[in-house]
Coordinates of C-alpha atoms in Angstrom, one line a residue:
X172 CA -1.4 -26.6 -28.6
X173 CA 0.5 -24.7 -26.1
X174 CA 3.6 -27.5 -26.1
X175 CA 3.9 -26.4 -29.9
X176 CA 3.7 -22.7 -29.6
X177 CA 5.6 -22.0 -26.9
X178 CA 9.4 -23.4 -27.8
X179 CA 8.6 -21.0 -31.5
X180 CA 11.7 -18.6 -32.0
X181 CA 11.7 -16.0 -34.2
X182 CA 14.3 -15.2 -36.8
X183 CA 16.3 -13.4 -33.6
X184 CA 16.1 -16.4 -31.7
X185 CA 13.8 -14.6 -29.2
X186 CA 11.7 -17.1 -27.8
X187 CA 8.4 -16.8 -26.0
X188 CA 9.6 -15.2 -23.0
X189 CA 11.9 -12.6 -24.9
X190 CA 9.0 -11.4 -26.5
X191 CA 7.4 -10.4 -22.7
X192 CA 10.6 -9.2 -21.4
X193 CA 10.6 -6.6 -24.4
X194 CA 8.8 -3.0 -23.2
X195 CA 5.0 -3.5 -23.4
X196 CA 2.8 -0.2 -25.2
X197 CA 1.5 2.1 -22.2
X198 CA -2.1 1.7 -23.1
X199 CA -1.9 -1.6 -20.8
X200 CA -1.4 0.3 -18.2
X201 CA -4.5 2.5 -18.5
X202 CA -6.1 0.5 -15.9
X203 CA -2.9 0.5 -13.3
X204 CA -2.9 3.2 -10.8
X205 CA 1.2 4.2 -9.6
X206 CA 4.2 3.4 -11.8
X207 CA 5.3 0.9 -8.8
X208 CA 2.0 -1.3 -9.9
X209 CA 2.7 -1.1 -13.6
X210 CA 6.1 -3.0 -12.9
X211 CA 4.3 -5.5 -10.7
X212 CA 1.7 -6.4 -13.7
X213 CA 5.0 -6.4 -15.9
X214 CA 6.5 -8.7 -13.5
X215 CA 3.9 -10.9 -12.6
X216 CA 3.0 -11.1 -16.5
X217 CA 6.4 -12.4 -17.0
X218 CA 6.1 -14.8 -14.3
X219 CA 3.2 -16.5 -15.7
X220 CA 4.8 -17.0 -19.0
X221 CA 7.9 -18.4 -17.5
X222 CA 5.6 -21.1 -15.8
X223 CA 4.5 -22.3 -19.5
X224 CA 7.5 -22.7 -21.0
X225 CA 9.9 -25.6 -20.5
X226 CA 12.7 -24.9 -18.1
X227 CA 15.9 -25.3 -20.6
X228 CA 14.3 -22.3 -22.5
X229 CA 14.1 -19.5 -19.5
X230 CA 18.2 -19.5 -19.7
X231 CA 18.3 -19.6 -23.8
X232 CA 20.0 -16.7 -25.5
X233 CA 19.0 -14.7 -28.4
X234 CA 21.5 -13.9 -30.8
X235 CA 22.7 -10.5 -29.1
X236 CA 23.6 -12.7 -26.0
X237 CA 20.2 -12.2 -23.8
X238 CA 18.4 -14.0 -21.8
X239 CA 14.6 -12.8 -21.2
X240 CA 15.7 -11.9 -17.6
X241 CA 18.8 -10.1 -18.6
X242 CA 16.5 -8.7 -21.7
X243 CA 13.5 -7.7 -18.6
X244 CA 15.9 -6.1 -16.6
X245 CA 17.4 -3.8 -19.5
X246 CA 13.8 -2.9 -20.9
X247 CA 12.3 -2.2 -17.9
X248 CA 14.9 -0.3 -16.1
X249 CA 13.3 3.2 -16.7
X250 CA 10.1 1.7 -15.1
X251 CA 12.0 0.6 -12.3
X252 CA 13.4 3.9 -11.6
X253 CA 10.4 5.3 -11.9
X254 CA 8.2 3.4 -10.0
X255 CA 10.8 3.0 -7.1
X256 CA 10.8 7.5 -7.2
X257 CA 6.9 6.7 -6.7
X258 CA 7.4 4.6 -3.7
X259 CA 9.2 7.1 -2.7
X260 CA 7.2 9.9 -2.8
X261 CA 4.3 8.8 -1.9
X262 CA 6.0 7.4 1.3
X263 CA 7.9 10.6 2.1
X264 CA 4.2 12.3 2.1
X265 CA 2.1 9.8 3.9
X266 CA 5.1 10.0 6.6
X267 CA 5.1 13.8 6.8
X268 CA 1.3 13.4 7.7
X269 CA 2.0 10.3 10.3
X270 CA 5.0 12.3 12.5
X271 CA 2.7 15.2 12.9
X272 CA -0.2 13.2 13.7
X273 CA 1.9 11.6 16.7
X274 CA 3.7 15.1 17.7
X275 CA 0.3 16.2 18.0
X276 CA -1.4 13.0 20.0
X277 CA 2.2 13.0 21.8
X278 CA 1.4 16.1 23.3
X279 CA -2.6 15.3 23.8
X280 CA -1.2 12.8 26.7
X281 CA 0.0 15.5 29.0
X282 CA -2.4 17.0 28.9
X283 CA -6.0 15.9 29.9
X284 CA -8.8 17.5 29.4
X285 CA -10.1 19.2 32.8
X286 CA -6.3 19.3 33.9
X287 CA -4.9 18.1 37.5
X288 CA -4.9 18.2 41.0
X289 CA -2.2 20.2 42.0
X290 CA -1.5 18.2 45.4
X291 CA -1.7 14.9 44.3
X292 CA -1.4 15.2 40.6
X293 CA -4.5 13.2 39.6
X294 CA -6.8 14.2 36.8
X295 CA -10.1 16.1 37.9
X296 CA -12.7 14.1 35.6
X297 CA -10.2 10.6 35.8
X298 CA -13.6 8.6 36.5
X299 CA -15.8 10.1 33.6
X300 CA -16.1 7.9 30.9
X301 CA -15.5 10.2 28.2
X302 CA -12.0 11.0 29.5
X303 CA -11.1 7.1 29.3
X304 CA -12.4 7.3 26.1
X305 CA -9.7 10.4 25.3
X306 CA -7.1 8.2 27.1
X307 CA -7.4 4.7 24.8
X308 CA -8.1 6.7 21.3
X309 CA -5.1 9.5 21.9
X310 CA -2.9 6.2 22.9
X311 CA -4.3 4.3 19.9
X312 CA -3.8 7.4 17.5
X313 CA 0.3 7.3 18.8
X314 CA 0.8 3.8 18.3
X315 CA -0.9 3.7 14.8
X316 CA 1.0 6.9 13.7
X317 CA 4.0 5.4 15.1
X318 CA 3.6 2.2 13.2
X319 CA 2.7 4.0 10.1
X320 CA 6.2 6.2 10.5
X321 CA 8.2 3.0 10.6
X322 CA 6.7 1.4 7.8
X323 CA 6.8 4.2 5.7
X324 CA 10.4 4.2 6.5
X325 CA 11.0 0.9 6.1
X326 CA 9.5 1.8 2.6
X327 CA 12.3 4.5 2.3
X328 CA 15.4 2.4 3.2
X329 CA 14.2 -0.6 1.0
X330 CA 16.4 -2.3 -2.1
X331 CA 13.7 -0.9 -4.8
X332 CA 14.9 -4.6 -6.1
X333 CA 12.8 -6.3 -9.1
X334 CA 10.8 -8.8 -7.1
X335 CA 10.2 -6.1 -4.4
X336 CA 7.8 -4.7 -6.3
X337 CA 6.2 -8.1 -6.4
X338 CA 4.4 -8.4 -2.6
X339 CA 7.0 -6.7 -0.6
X340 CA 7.0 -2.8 -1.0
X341 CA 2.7 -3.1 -2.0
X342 CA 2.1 -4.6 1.4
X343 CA 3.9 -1.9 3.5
X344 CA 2.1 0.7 1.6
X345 CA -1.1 -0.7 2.6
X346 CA 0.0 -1.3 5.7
X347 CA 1.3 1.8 6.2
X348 CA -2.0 3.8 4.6
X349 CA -4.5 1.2 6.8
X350 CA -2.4 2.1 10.2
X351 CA -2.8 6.1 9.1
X352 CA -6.3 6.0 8.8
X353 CA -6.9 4.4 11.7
X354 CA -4.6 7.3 13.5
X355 CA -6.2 10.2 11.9
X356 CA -10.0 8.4 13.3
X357 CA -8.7 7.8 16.6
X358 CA -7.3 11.2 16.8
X359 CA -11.2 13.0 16.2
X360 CA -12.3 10.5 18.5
X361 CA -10.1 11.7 21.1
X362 CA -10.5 15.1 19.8
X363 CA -14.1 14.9 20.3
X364 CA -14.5 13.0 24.2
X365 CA -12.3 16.1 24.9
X366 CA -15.3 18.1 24.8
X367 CA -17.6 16.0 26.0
X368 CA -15.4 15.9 29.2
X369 CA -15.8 19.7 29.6
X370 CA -19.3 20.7 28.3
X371 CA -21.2 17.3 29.5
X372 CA -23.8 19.0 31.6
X373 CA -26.0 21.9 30.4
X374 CA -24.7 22.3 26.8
X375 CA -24.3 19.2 25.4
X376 CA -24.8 20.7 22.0
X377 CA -21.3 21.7 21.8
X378 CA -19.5 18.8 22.2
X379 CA -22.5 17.1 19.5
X380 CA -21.5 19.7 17.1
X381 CA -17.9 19.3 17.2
X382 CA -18.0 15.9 16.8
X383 CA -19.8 15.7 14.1
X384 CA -17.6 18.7 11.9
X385 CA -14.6 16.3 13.4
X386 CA -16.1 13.2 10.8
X387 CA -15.0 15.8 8.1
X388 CA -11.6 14.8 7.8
X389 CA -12.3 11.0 7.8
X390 CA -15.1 11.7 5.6
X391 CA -12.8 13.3 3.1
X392 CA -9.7 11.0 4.0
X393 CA -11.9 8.0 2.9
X394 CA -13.4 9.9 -0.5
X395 CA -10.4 10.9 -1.3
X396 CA -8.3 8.3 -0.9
X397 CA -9.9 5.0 -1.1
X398 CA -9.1 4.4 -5.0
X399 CA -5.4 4.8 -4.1
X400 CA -6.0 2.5 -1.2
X401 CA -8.1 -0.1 -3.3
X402 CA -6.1 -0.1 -5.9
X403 CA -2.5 -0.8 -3.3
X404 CA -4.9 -3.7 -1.5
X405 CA -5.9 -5.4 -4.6
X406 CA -1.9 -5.3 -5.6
X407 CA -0.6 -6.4 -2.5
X408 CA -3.2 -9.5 -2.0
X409 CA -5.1 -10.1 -4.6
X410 CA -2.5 -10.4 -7.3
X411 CA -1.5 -14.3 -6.4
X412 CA -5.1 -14.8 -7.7
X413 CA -4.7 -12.8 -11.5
X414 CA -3.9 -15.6 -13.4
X415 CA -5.7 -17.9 -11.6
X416 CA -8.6 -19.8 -13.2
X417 CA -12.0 -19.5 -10.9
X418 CA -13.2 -23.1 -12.8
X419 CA -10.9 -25.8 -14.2
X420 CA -11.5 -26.7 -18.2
X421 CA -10.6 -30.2 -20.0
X422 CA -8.2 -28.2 -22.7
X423 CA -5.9 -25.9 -20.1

């Protein structure tokens, strides 16, 4: 049944894969979170119609001249603009957050909590466990911001090409949100062993407290981003396995 439907032109000449390449209605992408994503389901759609139908027919023209990719390309360049000013944006903020992270850790290396010995320059509490602890998390929280600025730049200077929006530009947004996180929760974990190394001896409440106020932010990071983030993973990885069937049937 599929051999026989899919080579049916219309009175146009518009074959099967015309008809994708032609604008879709916005209510399919109800479901699609970023105008970025809403030209990867538009691209991976067309994708897996090109698959079914025979080669000679992906490079037939219509009778205005146009071949489904040449017709894709001029229906879909308004989402293209669009969804590349999303990339954009949302990498422009992310990055603004990332750079002041590491300005802030940065400066968090110098100095230690406790301060140091003016003679030899060694740090007072350099044994205590809590300021090792400050040590690996503030470098961690620098080398994740750092990483995060990059990508999110690499994000900035890329093509905004068609098939970038494929795997290319939702994997460095993922990458780049995942290596964020993970600076802003090494950052209140230095943030708190900073305390601890001061106030570890008759009022351990304070350093208790603090930490636990210092979860806010990651509390609020995860709750209110973890749609935008589960929405970017399932985009960037699990999109090879959309059209995929989970059990194989006698009349595919």
């Amino acid at each position: 049944m599929k051999d026989l439907i899919t080579p049916i032109k219309d009175e146009k000449d518009n074959n099967m894969l015309h008809m994708v390449a032609k604008s879709v209605k916005q209510n399919r992408f109800q479901n699609v979170s970023g105008v970025a994503f809403q030209m990867q389901s538009e691209l991976l759609w067309f994708q897996e119609v090109e698959k079914m139908i025979p080669p000679n027919y992906r490079e037939r023209k219509n009778k205005d001249g146009k071949t489904p990719q040449d017709l894709f390309t001029k229906t879909h360049a308004d989402l293209l603009k669009d969804g590349g000013e999303w990339m954009k944006n949302t990498a422009s903020q992310c990055m603004v957050v990332a750079t002041l992270i590491a300005t802030i850790v940065f400066a968090a290396a110098f100095t230690l909590p406790g301060g140091y010995n003016q003679n030899t320059g060694i740090p007072f509490f350099r044994k205590e466990p809590c300021l090792i602890i400050f040590v690996i998390a503030d470098a961690v929280s620098l080398i994740c911001s750092s990483t995060s600025v990059l990508i999110f730049l690499s994000i900035l200077t890329s093509r905004y090409a068609e098939r970038d929006f494929l795997e290319s530009l939702p994997r460095k947004l993922v990458n780049g949100i995942a290596t964020l996180f993970l600076s802003i929760v090494t950052m209140m974990i230095a943030f708190s062993a900073s305390f601890f190394v001061l106030y570890n001896k008759k009022v351990e409440w304070v350093p208790i407290t603090i930490t636990g106020l210092a979860g806010i932010p990651v509390i609020l990071y995860v709750t209110l981003q973890h749609g935008l983030f589960r929405d970017v993973f399932k985009s960037a990885y699990q999109t090879r396995y959309l059209f995929k069937r989970n059990k194989r049937v006698l009349y595919y």
